[in-house]
């Protein structure tokens, strides 16, 4: 009899089997998609988040340009093809659960479709800052 959570642990172990392709290791959601966080090379600045299916991830990893799956248009789009704001791939990594992709890029121009540098600089939220306990 297996313990609760054993199935998840087994899946996680399978996802990280040595030699498996990144596409086979990636844990796409029920819609066949994976969130992809796009980060600026050198600064670590988070530029945007997009969605990739298996084919978009394959194109991104093999063609040197970031490709997304548009959930609204139901089609592939390569960042910069119409705007000129290209993302050149520099590195990529799956997170510890293989359910999120981090893509490090050289961003040319604005990353956001609104024309701003990142998708995260237009609506800063007020937060209660956490305090680290004194040692």
PDB file of C-alpha atoms in Angstrom:
ATOM      1  CA  UNK A   1       0.000   0.000   0.000  1.00  0.00           C
ATOM      2  CA  UNK A   2       1.414   3.384  -0.933  1.00  0.00           C
ATOM      3  CA  UNK A   3       1.466   6.411   1.288  1.00  0.00           C
ATOM      4  CA  UNK A   4      -0.330   9.654   0.373  1.00  0.00           C
ATOM      5  CA  UNK A   5       1.926  11.669  -1.906  1.00  0.00           C
ATOM      6  CA  UNK A   6       3.884   8.623  -3.165  1.00  0.00           C
ATOM      7  CA  UNK A   7       2.382   8.999  -6.636  1.00  0.00           C
ATOM      8  CA  UNK A   8       3.563  12.614  -6.823  1.00  0.00           C
ATOM      9  CA  UNK A   9       7.055  11.641  -5.647  1.00  0.00           C
ATOM     10  CA  UNK A  10       7.236   8.872  -8.249  1.00  0.00           C
ATOM     11  CA  UNK A  11       6.150  11.308 -10.964  1.00  0.00           C
ATOM     12  CA  UNK A  12       8.765  13.813  -9.799  1.00  0.00           C
ATOM     13  CA  UNK A  13      11.476  11.134  -9.904  1.00  0.00           C
ATOM     14  CA  UNK A  14      10.410  10.133 -13.422  1.00  0.00           C
ATOM     15  CA  UNK A  15      10.480  13.778 -14.541  1.00  0.00           C
ATOM     16  CA  UNK A  16      14.127  14.047 -13.532  1.00  0.00           C
ATOM     17  CA  UNK A  17      15.384  10.779 -14.977  1.00  0.00           C
ATOM     18  CA  UNK A  18      18.856  11.411 -16.364  1.00  0.00           C
ATOM     19  CA  UNK A  19      18.931  11.694 -20.123  1.00  0.00           C
ATOM     20  CA  UNK A  20      15.240  12.469 -20.561  1.00  0.00           C
ATOM     21  CA  UNK A  21      14.559  15.291 -22.987  1.00  0.00           C
ATOM     22  CA  UNK A  22      13.368  18.589 -21.497  1.00  0.00           C
ATOM     23  CA  UNK A  23      10.153  18.197 -23.490  1.00  0.00           C
ATOM     24  CA  UNK A  24       9.538  14.802 -21.922  1.00  0.00           C
ATOM     25  CA  UNK A  25      10.413  16.045 -18.436  1.00  0.00           C
ATOM     26  CA  UNK A  26       8.181  19.127 -18.633  1.00  0.00           C
ATOM     27  CA  UNK A  27       4.911  18.761 -16.712  1.00  0.00           C
ATOM     28  CA  UNK A  28       2.361  20.475 -18.951  1.00  0.00           C
ATOM     29  CA  UNK A  29      -1.008  21.260 -17.343  1.00  0.00           C
ATOM     30  CA  UNK A  30      -4.355  19.694 -18.315  1.00  0.00           C
ATOM     31  CA  UNK A  31      -4.582  22.123 -21.257  1.00  0.00           C
ATOM     32  CA  UNK A  32      -1.140  21.030 -22.464  1.00  0.00           C
ATOM     33  CA  UNK A  33       0.457  24.308 -21.404  1.00  0.00           C
ATOM     34  CA  UNK A  34       3.385  25.377 -19.257  1.00  0.00           C
ATOM     35  CA  UNK A  35       3.936  28.888 -17.845  1.00  0.00           C
ATOM     36  CA  UNK A  36       7.182  30.433 -19.073  1.00  0.00           C
ATOM     37  CA  UNK A  37       8.787  33.230 -17.066  1.00  0.00           C
ATOM     38  CA  UNK A  38      10.974  35.460 -19.221  1.00  0.00           C
ATOM     39  CA  UNK A  39      13.954  37.046 -17.463  1.00  0.00           C
ATOM     40  CA  UNK A  40      16.542  39.564 -18.674  1.00  0.00           C
ATOM     41  CA  UNK A  41      20.058  38.196 -18.964  1.00  0.00           C
ATOM     42  CA  UNK A  42      22.533  39.887 -16.644  1.00  0.00           C
ATOM     43  CA  UNK A  43      20.071  41.834 -14.482  1.00  0.00           C
ATOM     44  CA  UNK A  44      17.621  39.061 -13.568  1.00  0.00           C
ATOM     45  CA  UNK A  45      14.733  41.455 -14.231  1.00  0.00           C
ATOM     46  CA  UNK A  46      11.450  39.583 -14.763  1.00  0.00           C
ATOM     47  CA  UNK A  47      10.085  40.776 -18.087  1.00  0.00           C
ATOM     48  CA  UNK A  48       6.920  38.803 -18.676  1.00  0.00           C
ATOM     49  CA  UNK A  49       5.065  35.533 -18.383  1.00  0.00           C
ATOM     50  CA  UNK A  50       3.716  33.623 -21.353  1.00  0.00           C
ATOM     51  CA  UNK A  51       2.385  30.151 -22.089  1.00  0.00           C
ATOM     52  CA  UNK A  52       4.020  27.386 -24.084  1.00  0.00           C
ATOM     53  CA  UNK A  53       2.797  24.064 -25.294  1.00  0.00           C
ATOM     54  CA  UNK A  54       5.225  21.302 -26.228  1.00  0.00           C
ATOM     55  CA  UNK A  55       5.831  22.692 -29.727  1.00  0.00           C
ATOM     56  CA  UNK A  56       6.377  26.274 -28.523  1.00  0.00           C
ATOM     57  CA  UNK A  57       8.858  24.986 -25.947  1.00  0.00           C
ATOM     58  CA  UNK A  58      10.634  22.930 -28.619  1.00  0.00           C
ATOM     59  CA  UNK A  59      10.890  25.952 -30.923  1.00  0.00           C
ATOM     60  CA  UNK A  60      12.176  28.148 -28.076  1.00  0.00           C
ATOM     61  CA  UNK A  61      14.861  25.641 -27.085  1.00  0.00           C
ATOM     62  CA  UNK A  62      16.012  24.883 -30.639  1.00  0.00           C
ATOM     63  CA  UNK A  63      15.586  28.126 -32.601  1.00  0.00           C
ATOM     64  CA  UNK A  64      17.089  30.745 -30.272  1.00  0.00           C
ATOM     65  CA  UNK A  65      13.968  32.945 -30.204  1.00  0.00           C
ATOM     66  CA  UNK A  66      11.108  32.771 -27.696  1.00  0.00           C
ATOM     67  CA  UNK A  67       7.880  31.290 -29.066  1.00  0.00           C
ATOM     68  CA  UNK A  68       4.601  31.249 -27.140  1.00  0.00           C
ATOM     69  CA  UNK A  69       1.180  29.699 -27.572  1.00  0.00           C
ATOM     70  CA  UNK A  70      -1.546  32.344 -27.616  1.00  0.00           C
ATOM     71  CA  UNK A  71      -4.463  31.105 -25.562  1.00  0.00           C
ATOM     72  CA  UNK A  72      -6.769  33.816 -26.960  1.00  0.00           C
ATOM     73  CA  UNK A  73      -5.823  33.470 -30.639  1.00  0.00           C
ATOM     74  CA  UNK A  74      -5.073  29.727 -30.471  1.00  0.00           C
ATOM     75  CA  UNK A  75      -1.868  30.131 -32.482  1.00  0.00           C
ATOM     76  CA  UNK A  76       1.899  30.341 -32.061  1.00  0.00           C
ATOM     77  CA  UNK A  77       3.568  33.697 -31.849  1.00  0.00           C
ATOM     78  CA  UNK A  78       7.250  34.470 -31.796  1.00  0.00           C
ATOM     79  CA  UNK A  79       8.075  37.476 -29.674  1.00  0.00           C
ATOM     80  CA  UNK A  80       9.167  40.393 -31.851  1.00  0.00           C
ATOM     81  CA  UNK A  81       7.956  39.211 -35.256  1.00  0.00           C
ATOM     82  CA  UNK A  82       5.493  42.103 -35.543  1.00  0.00           C
ATOM     83  CA  UNK A  83       6.814  44.563 -32.924  1.00  0.00           C
ATOM     84  CA  UNK A  84      10.553  44.173 -33.469  1.00  0.00           C
ATOM     85  CA  UNK A  85      10.896  43.650 -29.695  1.00  0.00           C
ATOM     86  CA  UNK A  86      12.761  40.368 -30.009  1.00  0.00           C
ATOM     87  CA  UNK A  87      13.747  37.978 -27.240  1.00  0.00           C
ATOM     88  CA  UNK A  88      16.973  36.095 -27.978  1.00  0.00           C
ATOM     89  CA  UNK A  89      17.290  32.973 -25.830  1.00  0.00           C
ATOM     90  CA  UNK A  90      20.397  32.782 -23.650  1.00  0.00           C
ATOM     91  CA  UNK A  91      19.435  29.972 -21.219  1.00  0.00           C
ATOM     92  CA  UNK A  92      16.455  27.960 -20.023  1.00  0.00           C
ATOM     93  CA  UNK A  93      15.629  25.848 -16.975  1.00  0.00           C
ATOM     94  CA  UNK A  94      12.673  23.904 -15.645  1.00  0.00           C
ATOM     95  CA  UNK A  95      11.768  24.494 -12.009  1.00  0.00           C
ATOM     96  CA  UNK A  96      12.007  21.742  -9.367  1.00  0.00           C
ATOM     97  CA  UNK A  97       8.577  20.334 -10.280  1.00  0.00           C
ATOM     98  CA  UNK A  98       9.185  20.718 -14.032  1.00  0.00           C
ATOM     99  CA  UNK A  99       5.902  22.640 -14.288  1.00  0.00           C
ATOM    100  CA  UNK A 100       7.340  26.108 -14.993  1.00  0.00           C
ATOM    101  CA  UNK A 101      10.001  27.173 -17.480  1.00  0.00           C
ATOM    102  CA  UNK A 102      12.432  30.026 -16.846  1.00  0.00           C
ATOM    103  CA  UNK A 103      13.877  31.498 -20.041  1.00  0.00           C
ATOM    104  CA  UNK A 104      16.754  33.953 -19.804  1.00  0.00           C
ATOM    105  CA  UNK A 105      16.868  36.288 -22.782  1.00  0.00           C
ATOM    106  CA  UNK A 106      18.505  39.285 -24.354  1.00  0.00           C
ATOM    107  CA  UNK A 107      15.487  41.573 -24.717  1.00  0.00           C
ATOM    108  CA  UNK A 108      15.474  44.044 -27.603  1.00  0.00           C
ATOM    109  CA  UNK A 109      13.001  46.850 -26.949  1.00  0.00           C
ATOM    110  CA  UNK A 110       9.932  46.577 -24.736  1.00  0.00           C
ATOM    111  CA  UNK A 111       8.862  43.175 -23.436  1.00  0.00           C
ATOM    112  CA  UNK A 112       5.244  44.136 -22.749  1.00  0.00           C
ATOM    113  CA  UNK A 113       2.627  44.539 -25.464  1.00  0.00           C
ATOM    114  CA  UNK A 114       1.734  47.905 -23.848  1.00  0.00           C
ATOM    115  CA  UNK A 115       5.167  49.238 -24.771  1.00  0.00           C
ATOM    116  CA  UNK A 116       6.686  49.154 -21.281  1.00  0.00           C
ATOM    117  CA  UNK A 117      10.007  47.536 -20.459  1.00  0.00           C
ATOM    118  CA  UNK A 118       8.365  44.728 -18.457  1.00  0.00           C
ATOM    119  CA  UNK A 119       4.825  43.517 -17.911  1.00  0.00           C
ATOM    120  CA  UNK A 120       5.279  44.075 -14.167  1.00  0.00           C
ATOM    121  CA  UNK A 121       6.057  47.780 -13.898  1.00  0.00           C
ATOM    122  CA  UNK A 122       2.626  49.281 -14.528  1.00  0.00           C
ATOM    123  CA  UNK A 123       0.656  48.317 -11.430  1.00  0.00           C
ATOM    124  CA  UNK A 124       2.755  48.153  -8.249  1.00  0.00           C
ATOM    125  CA  UNK A 125       0.716  46.892  -5.305  1.00  0.00           C
ATOM    126  CA  UNK A 126       0.919  47.935  -1.682  1.00  0.00           C
ATOM    127  CA  UNK A 127       2.062  45.055   0.499  1.00  0.00           C
ATOM    128  CA  UNK A 128       2.720  44.380   4.144  1.00  0.00           C
ATOM    129  CA  UNK A 129       6.412  43.613   4.233  1.00  0.00           C
ATOM    130  CA  UNK A 130       7.386  40.471   6.070  1.00  0.00           C
ATOM    131  CA  UNK A 131       9.904  40.901   8.832  1.00  0.00           C
ATOM    132  CA  UNK A 132      12.590  38.363   9.481  1.00  0.00           C
ATOM    133  CA  UNK A 133      12.672  37.322  13.130  1.00  0.00           C
ATOM    134  CA  UNK A 134      15.686  38.503  15.111  1.00  0.00           C
ATOM    135  CA  UNK A 135      18.225  35.765  15.784  1.00  0.00           C
TER     136      UNK A 135
END
